[in-house]
Every structure is written in C-alpha cells, then in structure tokens.
XYZ file of C-alpha atoms in Angstrom:
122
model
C -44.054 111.115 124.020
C -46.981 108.922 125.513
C -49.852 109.119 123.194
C -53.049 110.530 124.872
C -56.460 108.415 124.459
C -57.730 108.339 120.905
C -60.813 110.116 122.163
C -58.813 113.395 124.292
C -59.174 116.177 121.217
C -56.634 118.873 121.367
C -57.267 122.361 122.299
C -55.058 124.617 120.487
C -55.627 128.808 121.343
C -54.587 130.748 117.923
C -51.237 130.551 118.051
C -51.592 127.351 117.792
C -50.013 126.466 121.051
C -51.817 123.305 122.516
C -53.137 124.474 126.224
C -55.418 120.950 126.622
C -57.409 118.483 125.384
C -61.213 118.205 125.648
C -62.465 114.114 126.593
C -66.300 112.963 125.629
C -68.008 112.126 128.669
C -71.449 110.824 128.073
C -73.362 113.591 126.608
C -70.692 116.133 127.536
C -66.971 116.916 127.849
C -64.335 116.981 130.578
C -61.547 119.509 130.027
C -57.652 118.199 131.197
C -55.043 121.149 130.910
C -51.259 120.597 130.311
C -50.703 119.091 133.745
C -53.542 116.411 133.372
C -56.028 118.051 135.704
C -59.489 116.991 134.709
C -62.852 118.962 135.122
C -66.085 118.469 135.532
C -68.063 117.683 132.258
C -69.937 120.600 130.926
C -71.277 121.168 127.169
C -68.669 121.622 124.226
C -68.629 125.406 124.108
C -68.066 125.701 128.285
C -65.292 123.002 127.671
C -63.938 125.347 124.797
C -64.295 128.621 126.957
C -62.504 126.826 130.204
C -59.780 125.852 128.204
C -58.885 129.056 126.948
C -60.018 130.918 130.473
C -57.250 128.810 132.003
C -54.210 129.222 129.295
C -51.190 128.189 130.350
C -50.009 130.971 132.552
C -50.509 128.354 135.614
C -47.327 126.878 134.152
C -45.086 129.930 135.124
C -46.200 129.770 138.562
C -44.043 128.686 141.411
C -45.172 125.283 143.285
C -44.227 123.925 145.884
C -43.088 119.844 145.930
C -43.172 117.694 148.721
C -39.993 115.598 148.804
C -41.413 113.987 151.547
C -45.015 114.209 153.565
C -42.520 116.480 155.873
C -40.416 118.399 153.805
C -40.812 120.533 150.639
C -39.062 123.027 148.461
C -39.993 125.693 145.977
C -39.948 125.228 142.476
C -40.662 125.675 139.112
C -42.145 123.914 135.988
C -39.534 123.399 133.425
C -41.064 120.649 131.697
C -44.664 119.098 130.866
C -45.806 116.474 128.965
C -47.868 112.998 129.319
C -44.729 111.597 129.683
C -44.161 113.363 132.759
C -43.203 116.668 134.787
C -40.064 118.184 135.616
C -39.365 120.751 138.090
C -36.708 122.588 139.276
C -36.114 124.159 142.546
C -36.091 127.583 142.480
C -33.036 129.785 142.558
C -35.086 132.856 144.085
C -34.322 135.035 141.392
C -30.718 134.590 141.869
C -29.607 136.534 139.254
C -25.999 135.105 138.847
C -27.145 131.931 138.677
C -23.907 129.846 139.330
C -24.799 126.746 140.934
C -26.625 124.278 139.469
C -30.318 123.351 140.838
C -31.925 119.727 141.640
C -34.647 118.858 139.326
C -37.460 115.964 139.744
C -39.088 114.284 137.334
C -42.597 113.402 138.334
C -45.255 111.355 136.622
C -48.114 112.749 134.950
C -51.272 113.843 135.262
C -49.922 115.742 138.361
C -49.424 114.182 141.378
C -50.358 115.127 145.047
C -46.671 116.093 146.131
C -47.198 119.327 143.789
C -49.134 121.800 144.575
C -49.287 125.167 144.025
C -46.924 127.855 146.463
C -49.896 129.796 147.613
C -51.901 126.913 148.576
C -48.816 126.161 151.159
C -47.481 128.994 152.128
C -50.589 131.485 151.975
C-alpha cells in the first residue's frame, strides 16, 4: 500500500473501520475520505463530525466511469486504497451472475472519469 503523508491522521468510527484521514492545514484541518476527496479546512471537531457524517456508505453506491469523454458504463467500487481504485461494471443485479465483468483500475485520489450515477443520469 502507498503510505499516506506523515501528517494525514486516521479517522477510525468505533468499529474501528478507517473511513478517512484528517490533514493540518494552517490553523485548521482538511478532511479526505476513502476515495481521496479533500474538504475545506474547518476546526478539529467539524473535521471529526464530517468524517463520521459521511461514513463510507458512498462506497456502495453505483458510479458511473467514463471510458472515454464519449462513452461510459455503470459500475461499482470493489476496491479502494491510496494505491488506487477498482471498479467493476455492473451486472444490474443479475442474479445468476455467469459471465464475468470488466474491471478498471484507476489511480487515486479519484479521478474525473468517476463520478457518481446520479450526477449523470439524474
């Protein structure tokens, strides 16, 4: 696994389940969740609190990737780390599940080609 910058502390909720890491920014602190979005610095606690507002329940969403600025297909997180992303497109809740489906790996934080189903096709 990449190692994160020194200075990124790790948000755990009480499971112990890591959902982010909180980064120093001058007098306050940026939150980054699992896929390496970054917010806008607020004070520790609001950090704290947006961390565990998000979760991770973003990660079980569907997404929609961009295989090319023309074309994209639906799919699913399988995989998230610093060292990268991998999706899967989505069987559709095919149920039978028979034929195997393409997956991407994509670099981390997360890039433009991903972006969340609703924001494309709502």
């Amino acid at each position: 696994m990449t190692p994160v910058p020194t200075d990124w502390i790790e948000h755990r909720r009480g499971d112990n389940e890591l959902i982010g890491w909180i980064v120093p920014e001058g007098e306050d602190f940026a939150t980054i969740d699992l896929l390496g979005r970054r917010s806008e610095p607020v004070d520790w606690l609001s950090a704290e609190e947006r961390l565990e507002e998000l979760g991770i329940g973003y990660l079980a969403e569907r997404y929609a990737y961009w295989k090319t600025p023309d074309v994209w297909t639906r799919v699913k997180i399988i995989e998230v780390s610093p060292d990268g992303i991998t999706v899967q497109e989505d069987d559709y809740g095919d149920a039978i599940g028979g034929v195997p489906l393409p997956s991407h790996r994509l670099d981390w934080p997360m890039p433009k080609e991903l972006v969340l189903l609703a924001d494309v096709a709502g």
